[in-house]
Structure formats: C-alpha cells, structure tokens
Amino acid sequence: MLDAFTNVYCIIGNPVRHSLSPIIHNMSFKRAGINSVYLAFEIKNLGDAIKGIKALGIKGVSITIPFKTEVIKYLDEVDPIAKKIKAANTILNRDGSLVGYNTDWLGAVEALREVTELEGKKALILGAGGASRAIAYGLISSNCQLIITNRSLDKAKKLAEEMGCLYSQELTTEVDIVINSTSVGMYPLEEESPLPKCYLKKGMIVMDIVYKPLKTKLLKEAAKAGCITIDGLSMLSYQAAYQFEIWTGIKPDISKIKEDLKNALERGKDERD
Ligand code: ATR
C-alpha cells in the first residue's frame, strides 16, 4: 500500500516510455516488502530534474539516454569507476547529497560470467558509444584482451586509447567473445545484424545488449552457427540488481528479475497484437 511514508525512486531519460526499469524495481520492492515506488520521468532539462530530486527527497534514480554523461557535473560525489567511464546510470540520495555510480559495467561482466570466465579471453566490442564505454571498462578490469570496432573508427580509436586496449576496422573470427553494443538489430533495424554471419564460429560467446526484439538477428544467426548466446535482458537485469543493492542493501534474485521481464515483454507483445 502506498502511503505518506512511501519512498520514491525513479528513472529519468528521454525517451523513457519503453523502459523496463519500473517493472524490475517495483517487483523487487514488492518482493522485498519495502514501502517504495519507482516511476519513470521523461525530462527535458537535467539541471531542473536534479533540483527536483533534491527538493522532493527522491531516494534513488536511474539515469538513461541521453543523460548518463551530462549528469556527472550535477552530482555532489561520483564513484571513481563512474568517473573513469565518464558516465553514471545510478544516483543514491545520501541524506540530501547525490552520489553517482555506474552499474552498467558490472551488468555486462556478470551477464558474461554466467557462461564464461573472462580472464585471458579475447573479446570484440562492436560500437564505441556510451554503453560500449561501460562494457569496455568491465572487460578490461576483468583482464580480457579487448578489441573495439565501430562504424566511426575515430571513436573506436579514442575509446581504445582511453581504456588501454586495441581497436580495429577489420572484423575477426579470432576472438572468444563478441558483444554488440550498437543499436543495429534494435527496432527499427531488426532486419540487420552488426556482424556478418561468416565471423560467427562454433563455441564463440555472443552477447547482444539490444532487447527489443529479444532474439535479434545477430543472436539468431549466432545460435544457428553453434555459438553460446546471451540476450539483452541479462545485462539489463544485472545492472538493475546492482542499483537495487546500492539503494536498499538487498541483493535481489536475478532469476526472478529475468522472469518478470520475460513476462512483461510477452504481455507487451499481446497488447500490441
Ligand atoms: P549508447 O549509449 O546506447 O551506447 P550511443 O552512445 O549513441 O548509444 O552509441 C551508439 C553506437 O551504435 C555507436 O557506436 C554508433 O556508431 P557511430 O559511433 O558510428 O555513430 C553505433 N551505431 C548506431 N547506428 C548504427 C548503424 N546503423 N550501423 C553501425 N553502427 C551504428
């Protein structure tokens, strides 16, 4: 029951109506028996939103596109890893002081660790945008040998230099892990794959951060080629679980989060039909 003691959490971004975070966090609050609610705010002005968060005493915030980098300058304190990634996806309101964290990198690492060790593995990241920055940090801090490639090669070069890894224009089959962190494969580009089939080989681990659709063209082709596939719900679930832990001190059950998301996506499909 919501009452005068209910704590408020939220996501801020633009657009934000597609976000699955309210489902994850509201279900997790319910399961943990915590009197809190999590809402989605589509905002235009980040500075004003931050003032509102402080004024209203909102306890915790998820930050999404396009504010993950811009938000840093408005925070009272920033965790050193978020500083290195130059992006925060999480705010904790600690007695009126806003502290920024990044849980995207942990989400990527944990999603991969479900199927493989990372130490000494060769990985290829497709893309050099905001999501790629966090994933690159996660893989390098797990001692992976990393190559970054991107449509705009100068961005791959810049990110690789910053993170201390390789970049390349050429694709390669000589890797153990491939991660798509571009928007290729996501609606409305769902008929496209960011990696031609010939680069997929049996036993390779292929992770896509796109979750709409859940089975992207890349993941379908990878499964056919005998690769181990990880869909976009995995990283999403883990990054949210770490946010929940920062806010409440409670580690939520990942399998329950994934189940909630699958059910919500199924329901969404029915509603669209
Ligand atoms: P995010 O925060 O989700 O990472 P982003 O910072 O806008 O979003 O990054 C999007 C990534 O997808 C970039 O690497 C982008 O490539 P460019 O740097 O060349 O723009 C990549 N991307 C988007 N659309 C693409 C397309 N049609 N083909 C190839 N790469 C694409």
PDB file of C-alpha atoms and ligand atoms in Angstrom:
ATOM      1  CA  MET A   1       0.000   0.000   0.000  1.00  0.00           C
ATOM      2  CA  LEU A   2       1.313   3.442  -0.896  1.00  0.00           C
ATOM      3  CA  ASP A   3       1.001   5.896   1.994  1.00  0.00           C
ATOM      4  CA  ALA A   4       2.587   9.009   3.462  1.00  0.00           C
ATOM      5  CA  PHE A   5       5.766   7.041   4.251  1.00  0.00           C
ATOM      6  CA  THR A   6       6.316   5.621   0.746  1.00  0.00           C
ATOM      7  CA  ASN A   7       9.817   6.360  -0.568  1.00  0.00           C
ATOM      8  CA  VAL A   8      10.083   7.439  -4.199  1.00  0.00           C
ATOM      9  CA  TYR A   9      12.665   6.200  -6.711  1.00  0.00           C
ATOM     10  CA  CYS A  10      12.645   6.951 -10.426  1.00  0.00           C
ATOM     11  CA  ILE A  11      14.278   6.786 -13.828  1.00  0.00           C
ATOM     12  CA  ILE A  12      14.990   9.972 -15.773  1.00  0.00           C
ATOM     13  CA  GLY A  13      15.675   9.995 -19.500  1.00  0.00           C
ATOM     14  CA  ASN A  14      14.252  10.933 -22.873  1.00  0.00           C
ATOM     15  CA  PRO A  15      12.644   8.868 -24.301  1.00  0.00           C
ATOM     16  CA  VAL A  16      11.791   6.729 -21.311  1.00  0.00           C
ATOM     17  CA  ARG A  17       8.392   5.154 -22.007  1.00  0.00           C
ATOM     18  CA  HIS A  18       9.986   1.964 -23.371  1.00  0.00           C
ATOM     19  CA  SER A  19      11.958   1.437 -20.148  1.00  0.00           C
ATOM     20  CA  LEU A  20      11.671  -1.870 -18.310  1.00  0.00           C
ATOM     21  CA  SER A  21      13.281  -0.470 -15.138  1.00  0.00           C
ATOM     22  CA  PRO A  22       9.941   0.373 -13.432  1.00  0.00           C
ATOM     23  CA  ILE A  23       8.892  -3.263 -13.805  1.00  0.00           C
ATOM     24  CA  ILE A  24      12.176  -4.554 -12.383  1.00  0.00           C
ATOM     25  CA  HIS A  25      12.339  -2.226  -9.398  1.00  0.00           C
ATOM     26  CA  ASN A  26       8.658  -2.175  -8.440  1.00  0.00           C
ATOM     27  CA  MET A  27       8.551  -6.000  -8.496  1.00  0.00           C
ATOM     28  CA  SER A  28      11.766  -6.113  -6.451  1.00  0.00           C
ATOM     29  CA  PHE A  29      10.409  -3.644  -3.863  1.00  0.00           C
ATOM     30  CA  LYS A  30       7.247  -5.724  -3.607  1.00  0.00           C
ATOM     31  CA  ARG A  31       9.151  -8.991  -3.147  1.00  0.00           C
ATOM     32  CA  ALA A  32      11.409  -7.400  -0.507  1.00  0.00           C
ATOM     33  CA  GLY A  33       8.392  -5.910   1.329  1.00  0.00           C
ATOM     34  CA  ILE A  34       9.774  -2.362   1.037  1.00  0.00           C
ATOM     35  CA  ASN A  35       7.366   0.582   1.073  1.00  0.00           C
ATOM     36  CA  SER A  36       8.738   2.280  -2.057  1.00  0.00           C
ATOM     37  CA  VAL A  37       7.621   3.096  -5.576  1.00  0.00           C
ATOM     38  CA  TYR A  38       9.652   3.565  -8.779  1.00  0.00           C
ATOM     39  CA  LEU A  39       8.394   5.919 -11.515  1.00  0.00           C
ATOM     40  CA  ALA A  40       9.543   6.982 -14.995  1.00  0.00           C
ATOM     41  CA  PHE A  41      10.029  10.680 -15.778  1.00  0.00           C
ATOM     42  CA  GLU A  42      10.616  11.836 -19.328  1.00  0.00           C
ATOM     43  CA  ILE A  43      12.572  15.028 -18.753  1.00  0.00           C
ATOM     44  CA  LYS A  44      13.908  17.830 -20.922  1.00  0.00           C
ATOM     45  CA  ASN A  45      16.138  19.755 -18.548  1.00  0.00           C
ATOM     46  CA  LEU A  46      18.514  17.670 -16.458  1.00  0.00           C
ATOM     47  CA  GLY A  47      19.571  20.502 -14.124  1.00  0.00           C
ATOM     48  CA  ASP A  48      15.945  21.225 -13.194  1.00  0.00           C
ATOM     49  CA  ALA A  49      15.260  17.493 -12.686  1.00  0.00           C
ATOM     50  CA  ILE A  50      18.238  17.202 -10.314  1.00  0.00           C
ATOM     51  CA  LYS A  51      16.943  20.170  -8.284  1.00  0.00           C
ATOM     52  CA  GLY A  52      13.546  18.428  -8.131  1.00  0.00           C
ATOM     53  CA  ILE A  53      15.122  15.175  -6.951  1.00  0.00           C
ATOM     54  CA  LYS A  54      16.830  17.021  -4.087  1.00  0.00           C
ATOM     55  CA  ALA A  55      13.805  19.146  -3.234  1.00  0.00           C
ATOM     56  CA  LEU A  56      11.431  16.177  -3.101  1.00  0.00           C
ATOM     57  CA  GLY A  57      13.867  13.830  -1.388  1.00  0.00           C
ATOM     58  CA  ILE A  58      13.705  11.165  -4.106  1.00  0.00           C
ATOM     59  CA  LYS A  59      15.824   8.342  -2.669  1.00  0.00           C
ATOM     60  CA  GLY A  60      17.397   6.863  -5.763  1.00  0.00           C
ATOM     61  CA  VAL A  61      17.472   7.491  -9.509  1.00  0.00           C
ATOM     62  CA  SER A  62      18.359   5.558 -12.648  1.00  0.00           C
ATOM     63  CA  ILE A  63      19.701   7.685 -15.477  1.00  0.00           C
ATOM     64  CA  THR A  64      19.280   6.704 -19.084  1.00  0.00           C
ATOM     65  CA  ILE A  65      19.763   8.073 -22.592  1.00  0.00           C
ATOM     66  CA  PRO A  66      20.870  10.820 -23.223  1.00  0.00           C
ATOM     67  CA  PHE A  67      21.864  11.974 -19.717  1.00  0.00           C
ATOM     68  CA  LYS A  68      24.386   9.406 -18.404  1.00  0.00           C
ATOM     69  CA  THR A  69      27.394  11.631 -19.156  1.00  0.00           C
ATOM     70  CA  GLU A  70      25.842  15.049 -18.555  1.00  0.00           C
ATOM     71  CA  VAL A  71      24.590  14.027 -15.103  1.00  0.00           C
ATOM     72  CA  ILE A  72      28.133  13.781 -13.697  1.00  0.00           C
ATOM     73  CA  LYS A  73      28.501  17.559 -13.400  1.00  0.00           C
ATOM     74  CA  TYR A  74      25.355  17.879 -11.269  1.00  0.00           C
ATOM     75  CA  LEU A  75      26.343  15.289  -8.642  1.00  0.00           C
ATOM     76  CA  ASP A  76      27.831  16.007  -5.211  1.00  0.00           C
ATOM     77  CA  GLU A  77      30.045  12.925  -5.354  1.00  0.00           C
ATOM     78  CA  VAL A  78      30.973  10.467  -8.112  1.00  0.00           C
ATOM     79  CA  ASP A  79      32.287   6.950  -7.585  1.00  0.00           C
ATOM     80  CA  PRO A  80      35.807   6.593  -9.118  1.00  0.00           C
ATOM     81  CA  ILE A  81      34.681   3.923 -11.624  1.00  0.00           C
ATOM     82  CA  ALA A  82      31.805   6.087 -12.900  1.00  0.00           C
ATOM     83  CA  LYS A  83      34.372   8.885 -13.216  1.00  0.00           C
ATOM     84  CA  LYS A  84      36.661   6.670 -15.305  1.00  0.00           C
ATOM     85  CA  ILE A  85      33.764   5.528 -17.524  1.00  0.00           C
ATOM     86  CA  LYS A  86      32.612   9.183 -17.655  1.00  0.00           C
ATOM     87  CA  ALA A  87      29.002   8.111 -17.170  1.00  0.00           C
ATOM     88  CA  ALA A  88      26.661   7.395 -14.260  1.00  0.00           C
ATOM     89  CA  ASN A  89      23.486   5.332 -14.555  1.00  0.00           C
ATOM     90  CA  THR A  90      22.640   5.411 -10.835  1.00  0.00           C
ATOM     91  CA  ILE A  91      22.163   8.093  -8.171  1.00  0.00           C
ATOM     92  CA  LEU A  92      21.906   7.430  -4.459  1.00  0.00           C
ATOM     93  CA  ASN A  93      20.430  10.251  -2.392  1.00  0.00           C
ATOM     94  CA  ARG A  94      22.508  10.036   0.774  1.00  0.00           C
ATOM     95  CA  ASP A  95      20.861  12.429   3.242  1.00  0.00           C
ATOM     96  CA  GLY A  96      20.439  15.113   0.597  1.00  0.00           C
ATOM     97  CA  SER A  97      23.795  14.535  -1.091  1.00  0.00           C
ATOM     98  CA  LEU A  98      23.606  12.955  -4.563  1.00  0.00           C
ATOM     99  CA  VAL A  99      26.184  10.229  -5.220  1.00  0.00           C
ATOM    100  CA  GLY A 100      26.679   8.809  -8.745  1.00  0.00           C
ATOM    101  CA  TYR A 101      27.590   5.225  -9.645  1.00  0.00           C
ATOM    102  CA  ASN A 102      27.843   3.138 -12.792  1.00  0.00           C
ATOM    103  CA  THR A 103      26.381  -0.369 -12.673  1.00  0.00           C
ATOM    104  CA  ASP A 104      26.291  -0.963 -16.462  1.00  0.00           C
ATOM    105  CA  TRP A 105      29.852  -2.348 -16.480  1.00  0.00           C
ATOM    106  CA  LEU A 106      29.000  -4.783 -13.676  1.00  0.00           C
ATOM    107  CA  GLY A 107      25.846  -5.793 -15.542  1.00  0.00           C
ATOM    108  CA  ALA A 108      27.882  -6.715 -18.621  1.00  0.00           C
ATOM    109  CA  VAL A 109      30.534  -8.588 -16.643  1.00  0.00           C
ATOM    110  CA  GLU A 110      28.013 -10.598 -14.609  1.00  0.00           C
ATOM    111  CA  ALA A 111      25.950 -11.445 -17.702  1.00  0.00           C
ATOM    112  CA  LEU A 112      29.090 -12.857 -19.361  1.00  0.00           C
ATOM    113  CA  ARG A 113      30.262 -14.627 -16.195  1.00  0.00           C
ATOM    114  CA  GLU A 114      27.076 -16.730 -16.276  1.00  0.00           C
ATOM    115  CA  VAL A 115      28.621 -18.596 -19.205  1.00  0.00           C
ATOM    116  CA  THR A 116      32.387 -17.996 -19.120  1.00  0.00           C
ATOM    117  CA  GLU A 117      35.420 -16.890 -17.172  1.00  0.00           C
ATOM    118  CA  LEU A 118      36.750 -13.595 -18.527  1.00  0.00           C
ATOM    119  CA  GLU A 119      40.407 -13.608 -17.507  1.00  0.00           C
ATOM    120  CA  GLY A 120      42.663 -14.037 -20.554  1.00  0.00           C
ATOM    121  CA  LYS A 121      39.753 -14.240 -23.029  1.00  0.00           C
ATOM    122  CA  LYS A 122      39.805 -12.295 -26.298  1.00  0.00           C
ATOM    123  CA  ALA A 123      36.761 -10.065 -26.772  1.00  0.00           C
ATOM    124  CA  LEU A 124      35.467  -7.849 -29.574  1.00  0.00           C
ATOM    125  CA  ILE A 125      33.099  -4.961 -28.832  1.00  0.00           C
ATOM    126  CA  LEU A 126      31.007  -3.665 -31.729  1.00  0.00           C
ATOM    127  CA  GLY A 127      30.317   0.020 -31.061  1.00  0.00           C
ATOM    128  CA  ALA A 128      32.024   2.876 -29.247  1.00  0.00           C
ATOM    129  CA  GLY A 129      29.124   4.818 -27.701  1.00  0.00           C
ATOM    130  CA  GLY A 130      28.064   5.233 -24.080  1.00  0.00           C
ATOM    131  CA  ALA A 131      27.177   1.565 -23.481  1.00  0.00           C
ATOM    132  CA  SER A 132      30.459   0.447 -25.072  1.00  0.00           C
ATOM    133  CA  ARG A 133      32.447   2.616 -22.638  1.00  0.00           C
ATOM    134  CA  ALA A 134      30.993   0.809 -19.622  1.00  0.00           C
ATOM    135  CA  ILE A 135      31.361  -2.647 -21.208  1.00  0.00           C
ATOM    136  CA  ALA A 136      34.953  -1.909 -22.256  1.00  0.00           C
ATOM    137  CA  TYR A 137      35.798  -0.874 -18.695  1.00  0.00           C
ATOM    138  CA  GLY A 138      34.187  -4.070 -17.346  1.00  0.00           C
ATOM    139  CA  LEU A 139      36.100  -6.348 -19.707  1.00  0.00           C
ATOM    140  CA  ILE A 140      39.459  -4.648 -19.187  1.00  0.00           C
ATOM    141  CA  SER A 141      39.062  -4.712 -15.414  1.00  0.00           C
ATOM    142  CA  SER A 142      38.351  -8.457 -15.773  1.00  0.00           C
ATOM    143  CA  ASN A 143      41.665  -8.899 -17.661  1.00  0.00           C
ATOM    144  CA  CYS A 144      40.160  -9.590 -21.077  1.00  0.00           C
ATOM    145  CA  GLN A 145      42.137  -8.785 -24.210  1.00  0.00           C
ATOM    146  CA  LEU A 146      39.844  -6.312 -25.883  1.00  0.00           C
ATOM    147  CA  ILE A 147      39.412  -5.016 -29.443  1.00  0.00           C
ATOM    148  CA  ILE A 148      36.911  -2.252 -30.190  1.00  0.00           C
ATOM    149  CA  THR A 149      35.471  -1.657 -33.629  1.00  0.00           C
ATOM    150  CA  ASN A 150      32.950   0.949 -34.697  1.00  0.00           C
ATOM    151  CA  ARG A 151      31.263   2.441 -37.756  1.00  0.00           C
ATOM    152  CA  SER A 152      33.088   5.704 -36.982  1.00  0.00           C
ATOM    153  CA  LEU A 153      36.625   4.407 -36.442  1.00  0.00           C
ATOM    154  CA  ASP A 154      37.871   7.614 -34.803  1.00  0.00           C
ATOM    155  CA  LYS A 155      35.506   6.968 -31.867  1.00  0.00           C
ATOM    156  CA  ALA A 156      36.786   3.389 -31.509  1.00  0.00           C
ATOM    157  CA  LYS A 157      40.369   4.721 -31.538  1.00  0.00           C
ATOM    158  CA  LYS A 158      39.618   7.338 -28.893  1.00  0.00           C
ATOM    159  CA  LEU A 159      37.876   4.851 -26.594  1.00  0.00           C
ATOM    160  CA  ALA A 160      40.597   2.229 -27.066  1.00  0.00           C
ATOM    161  CA  GLU A 161      43.308   4.755 -26.220  1.00  0.00           C
ATOM    162  CA  GLU A 162      41.420   5.872 -23.137  1.00  0.00           C
ATOM    163  CA  MET A 163      40.846   2.326 -21.893  1.00  0.00           C
ATOM    164  CA  GLY A 164      44.246   0.956 -22.939  1.00  0.00           C
ATOM    165  CA  CYS A 165      43.104  -1.670 -25.452  1.00  0.00           C
ATOM    166  CA  LEU A 166      43.167  -2.300 -29.213  1.00  0.00           C
ATOM    167  CA  TYR A 167      40.855  -1.013 -31.917  1.00  0.00           C
ATOM    168  CA  SER A 168      40.418  -2.198 -35.461  1.00  0.00           C
ATOM    169  CA  GLN A 169      38.469  -1.545 -38.611  1.00  0.00           C
ATOM    170  CA  GLU A 170      38.750  -5.211 -39.576  1.00  0.00           C
ATOM    171  CA  LEU A 171      36.397  -7.755 -38.060  1.00  0.00           C
ATOM    172  CA  THR A 172      37.926 -11.022 -36.931  1.00  0.00           C
ATOM    173  CA  THR A 173      36.935 -14.578 -36.000  1.00  0.00           C
ATOM    174  CA  GLU A 174      39.963 -14.813 -33.681  1.00  0.00           C
ATOM    175  CA  VAL A 175      38.002 -13.894 -30.549  1.00  0.00           C
ATOM    176  CA  ASP A 176      36.211 -15.848 -27.810  1.00  0.00           C
ATOM    177  CA  ILE A 177      33.557 -13.233 -27.086  1.00  0.00           C
ATOM    178  CA  VAL A 178      31.634 -10.776 -29.291  1.00  0.00           C
ATOM    179  CA  ILE A 179      29.414  -8.072 -27.823  1.00  0.00           C
ATOM    180  CA  ASN A 180      27.053  -5.911 -29.815  1.00  0.00           C
ATOM    181  CA  SER A 181      26.676  -2.542 -28.145  1.00  0.00           C
ATOM    182  CA  THR A 182      25.432  -0.697 -31.219  1.00  0.00           C
ATOM    183  CA  SER A 183      21.746  -0.136 -31.902  1.00  0.00           C
ATOM    184  CA  VAL A 184      21.912  -2.343 -35.017  1.00  0.00           C
ATOM    185  CA  GLY A 185      19.346  -5.141 -34.616  1.00  0.00           C
ATOM    186  CA  MET A 186      17.078  -2.984 -32.482  1.00  0.00           C
ATOM    187  CA  TYR A 187      13.698  -1.840 -33.759  1.00  0.00           C
ATOM    188  CA  PRO A 188      13.515  -0.381 -36.473  1.00  0.00           C
ATOM    189  CA  LEU A 189      16.803  -2.025 -37.607  1.00  0.00           C
ATOM    190  CA  GLU A 190      15.669  -5.520 -36.592  1.00  0.00           C
ATOM    191  CA  GLU A 191      16.378  -6.981 -40.058  1.00  0.00           C
ATOM    192  CA  GLU A 192      20.057  -6.039 -39.701  1.00  0.00           C
ATOM    193  CA  SER A 193      22.961  -7.649 -37.894  1.00  0.00           C
ATOM    194  CA  PRO A 194      26.109  -5.729 -36.877  1.00  0.00           C
ATOM    195  CA  LEU A 195      28.294  -8.773 -37.699  1.00  0.00           C
ATOM    196  CA  PRO A 196      28.232 -10.763 -40.962  1.00  0.00           C
ATOM    197  CA  LYS A 197      27.497 -14.486 -40.425  1.00  0.00           C
ATOM    198  CA  CYS A 198      30.935 -15.533 -41.644  1.00  0.00           C
ATOM    199  CA  TYR A 199      32.504 -14.113 -38.455  1.00  0.00           C
ATOM    200  CA  LEU A 200      30.465 -16.394 -36.193  1.00  0.00           C
ATOM    201  CA  LYS A 201      32.090 -19.659 -35.218  1.00  0.00           C
ATOM    202  CA  LYS A 202      31.062 -22.602 -33.068  1.00  0.00           C
ATOM    203  CA  GLY A 203      31.639 -22.139 -29.328  1.00  0.00           C
ATOM    204  CA  MET A 204      32.017 -18.333 -29.563  1.00  0.00           C
ATOM    205  CA  ILE A 205      30.101 -16.359 -26.928  1.00  0.00           C
ATOM    206  CA  VAL A 206      27.851 -13.734 -28.483  1.00  0.00           C
ATOM    207  CA  MET A 207      26.116 -11.140 -26.310  1.00  0.00           C
ATOM    208  CA  ASP A 208      23.680  -8.524 -27.557  1.00  0.00           C
ATOM    209  CA  ILE A 209      22.678  -5.572 -25.398  1.00  0.00           C
ATOM    210  CA  VAL A 210      19.621  -4.984 -27.608  1.00  0.00           C
ATOM    211  CA  TYR A 211      16.475  -6.473 -26.028  1.00  0.00           C
ATOM    212  CA  LYS A 212      13.805  -5.258 -28.421  1.00  0.00           C
ATOM    213  CA  PRO A 213      13.496  -7.724 -30.093  1.00  0.00           C
ATOM    214  CA  LEU A 214      14.877 -10.228 -27.591  1.00  0.00           C
ATOM    215  CA  LYS A 215      16.076 -12.582 -30.308  1.00  0.00           C
ATOM    216  CA  THR A 216      17.972 -10.209 -32.550  1.00  0.00           C
ATOM    217  CA  LYS A 217      19.140 -11.231 -35.996  1.00  0.00           C
ATOM    218  CA  LEU A 218      22.701 -11.458 -34.601  1.00  0.00           C
ATOM    219  CA  LEU A 219      21.621 -13.842 -31.811  1.00  0.00           C
ATOM    220  CA  LYS A 220      19.538 -15.992 -34.187  1.00  0.00           C
ATOM    221  CA  GLU A 221      22.457 -16.352 -36.591  1.00  0.00           C
ATOM    222  CA  ALA A 222      24.865 -16.975 -33.710  1.00  0.00           C
ATOM    223  CA  ALA A 223      22.676 -19.752 -32.283  1.00  0.00           C
ATOM    224  CA  LYS A 224      22.494 -21.354 -35.741  1.00  0.00           C
ATOM    225  CA  ALA A 225      26.295 -21.227 -36.003  1.00  0.00           C
ATOM    226  CA  GLY A 226      26.667 -23.052 -32.664  1.00  0.00           C
ATOM    227  CA  CYS A 227      27.605 -20.007 -30.572  1.00  0.00           C
ATOM    228  CA  ILE A 228      26.615 -19.516 -26.935  1.00  0.00           C
ATOM    229  CA  THR A 229      24.194 -16.579 -26.899  1.00  0.00           C
ATOM    230  CA  ILE A 230      23.313 -14.049 -24.189  1.00  0.00           C
ATOM    231  CA  ASP A 231      20.311 -11.805 -24.791  1.00  0.00           C
ATOM    232  CA  GLY A 232      19.844  -8.168 -23.795  1.00  0.00           C
ATOM    233  CA  LEU A 233      17.790  -8.961 -20.691  1.00  0.00           C
ATOM    234  CA  SER A 234      20.804 -10.373 -18.932  1.00  0.00           C
ATOM    235  CA  MET A 235      22.912  -7.203 -18.684  1.00  0.00           C
ATOM    236  CA  LEU A 236      19.767  -5.165 -18.039  1.00  0.00           C
ATOM    237  CA  SER A 237      18.794  -7.410 -15.119  1.00  0.00           C
ATOM    238  CA  TYR A 238      22.233  -7.411 -13.512  1.00  0.00           C
ATOM    239  CA  GLN A 239      22.769  -3.652 -13.798  1.00  0.00           C
ATOM    240  CA  ALA A 240      19.342  -3.124 -12.188  1.00  0.00           C
ATOM    241  CA  ALA A 241      20.105  -5.645  -9.433  1.00  0.00           C
ATOM    242  CA  TYR A 242      23.258  -3.689  -8.526  1.00  0.00           C
ATOM    243  CA  GLN A 243      21.259  -0.445  -8.492  1.00  0.00           C
ATOM    244  CA  PHE A 244      18.741  -2.037  -6.146  1.00  0.00           C
ATOM    245  CA  GLU A 245      21.558  -3.140  -3.852  1.00  0.00           C
ATOM    246  CA  ILE A 246      23.084   0.375  -3.787  1.00  0.00           C
ATOM    247  CA  TRP A 247      19.706   1.807  -2.798  1.00  0.00           C
ATOM    248  CA  THR A 248      18.474  -0.796  -0.318  1.00  0.00           C
ATOM    249  CA  GLY A 249      21.414  -3.001   0.669  1.00  0.00           C
ATOM    250  CA  ILE A 250      19.416  -6.002  -0.578  1.00  0.00           C
ATOM    251  CA  LYS A 251      20.629  -8.275  -3.405  1.00  0.00           C
ATOM    252  CA  PRO A 252      17.568  -9.192  -5.481  1.00  0.00           C
ATOM    253  CA  ASP A 253      17.136 -12.613  -7.094  1.00  0.00           C
ATOM    254  CA  ILE A 254      18.336 -12.315 -10.721  1.00  0.00           C
ATOM    255  CA  SER A 255      16.282 -15.258 -11.964  1.00  0.00           C
ATOM    256  CA  LYS A 256      13.120 -13.586 -10.600  1.00  0.00           C
ATOM    257  CA  ILE A 257      14.022 -10.303 -12.330  1.00  0.00           C
ATOM    258  CA  LYS A 258      14.566 -12.099 -15.647  1.00  0.00           C
ATOM    259  CA  GLU A 259      11.253 -13.924 -15.238  1.00  0.00           C
ATOM    260  CA  ASP A 260       9.420 -10.627 -14.523  1.00  0.00           C
ATOM    261  CA  LEU A 261      10.961  -9.080 -17.641  1.00  0.00           C
ATOM    262  CA  LYS A 262      10.132 -12.010 -19.902  1.00  0.00           C
ATOM    263  CA  ASN A 263       6.517 -11.931 -18.661  1.00  0.00           C
ATOM    264  CA  ALA A 264       6.326  -8.176 -19.175  1.00  0.00           C
ATOM    265  CA  LEU A 265       7.693  -8.445 -22.727  1.00  0.00           C
ATOM    266  CA  GLU A 266       5.192 -11.231 -23.512  1.00  0.00           C
ATOM    267  CA  ARG A 267       2.345  -9.088 -22.126  1.00  0.00           C
ATOM    268  CA  GLY A 268       3.598  -6.130 -24.201  1.00  0.00           C
ATOM    269  CA  LYS A 269       3.501  -8.305 -27.325  1.00  0.00           C
ATOM    270  CA  ASP A 270      -0.093  -9.341 -26.589  1.00  0.00           C
ATOM    271  CA  GLU A 271      -1.103  -5.716 -26.060  1.00  0.00           C
ATOM    272  CA  ARG A 272       0.439  -4.692 -29.390  1.00  0.00           C
ATOM    273  CA  ASP A 273      -1.259  -7.535 -31.318  1.00  0.00           C
TER     274      ASP A 273
HETATM  275  P1  ATR B   1      24.561   4.017 -26.305  1.00  0.00           P
HETATM  276  O1  ATR B   1      24.540   4.956 -25.133  1.00  0.00           O
HETATM  277  O2  ATR B   1      23.392   3.068 -26.339  1.00  0.00           O
HETATM  278  O3  ATR B   1      25.868   3.314 -26.462  1.00  0.00           O
HETATM  279  P2  ATR B   1      25.335   5.848 -28.408  1.00  0.00           P
HETATM  280  O4  ATR B   1      26.333   6.463 -27.471  1.00  0.00           O
HETATM  281  O5  ATR B   1      24.505   6.735 -29.264  1.00  0.00           O
HETATM  282  O6  ATR B   1      24.316   4.943 -27.605  1.00  0.00           O
HETATM  283  O7  ATR B   1      26.138   4.776 -29.330  1.00  0.00           O
HETATM  284  C1  ATR B   1      25.526   4.078 -30.357  1.00  0.00           C
HETATM  285  C2  ATR B   1      26.552   3.146 -31.018  1.00  0.00           C
HETATM  286  O8  ATR B   1      25.877   2.413 -32.065  1.00  0.00           O
HETATM  287  C3  ATR B   1      27.702   3.873 -31.705  1.00  0.00           C
HETATM  288  O9  ATR B   1      28.850   3.060 -31.642  1.00  0.00           O
HETATM  289  C4  ATR B   1      27.196   4.006 -33.143  1.00  0.00           C
HETATM  290  O10 ATR B   1      28.204   4.141 -34.126  1.00  0.00           O
HETATM  291  P3  ATR B   1      28.797   5.610 -34.515  1.00  0.00           P
HETATM  292  O11 ATR B   1      29.752   5.947 -33.409  1.00  0.00           O
HETATM  293  O12 ATR B   1      29.473   5.388 -35.812  1.00  0.00           O
HETATM  294  O13 ATR B   1      27.619   6.528 -34.574  1.00  0.00           O
HETATM  295  C5  ATR B   1      26.517   2.665 -33.309  1.00  0.00           C
HETATM  296  N1  ATR B   1      25.512   2.661 -34.377  1.00  0.00           N
HETATM  297  C6  ATR B   1      24.301   3.234 -34.356  1.00  0.00           C
HETATM  298  N2  ATR B   1      23.634   3.020 -35.507  1.00  0.00           N
HETATM  299  C7  ATR B   1      24.471   2.268 -36.287  1.00  0.00           C
HETATM  300  C8  ATR B   1      24.382   1.709 -37.600  1.00  0.00           C
HETATM  301  N3  ATR B   1      23.280   1.864 -38.357  1.00  0.00           N
HETATM  302  N4  ATR B   1      25.434   0.980 -38.061  1.00  0.00           N
HETATM  303  C9  ATR B   1      26.538   0.818 -37.310  1.00  0.00           C
HETATM  304  N5  ATR B   1      26.688   1.323 -36.071  1.00  0.00           N
HETATM  305  C10 ATR B   1      25.677   2.048 -35.571  1.00  0.00           C
END
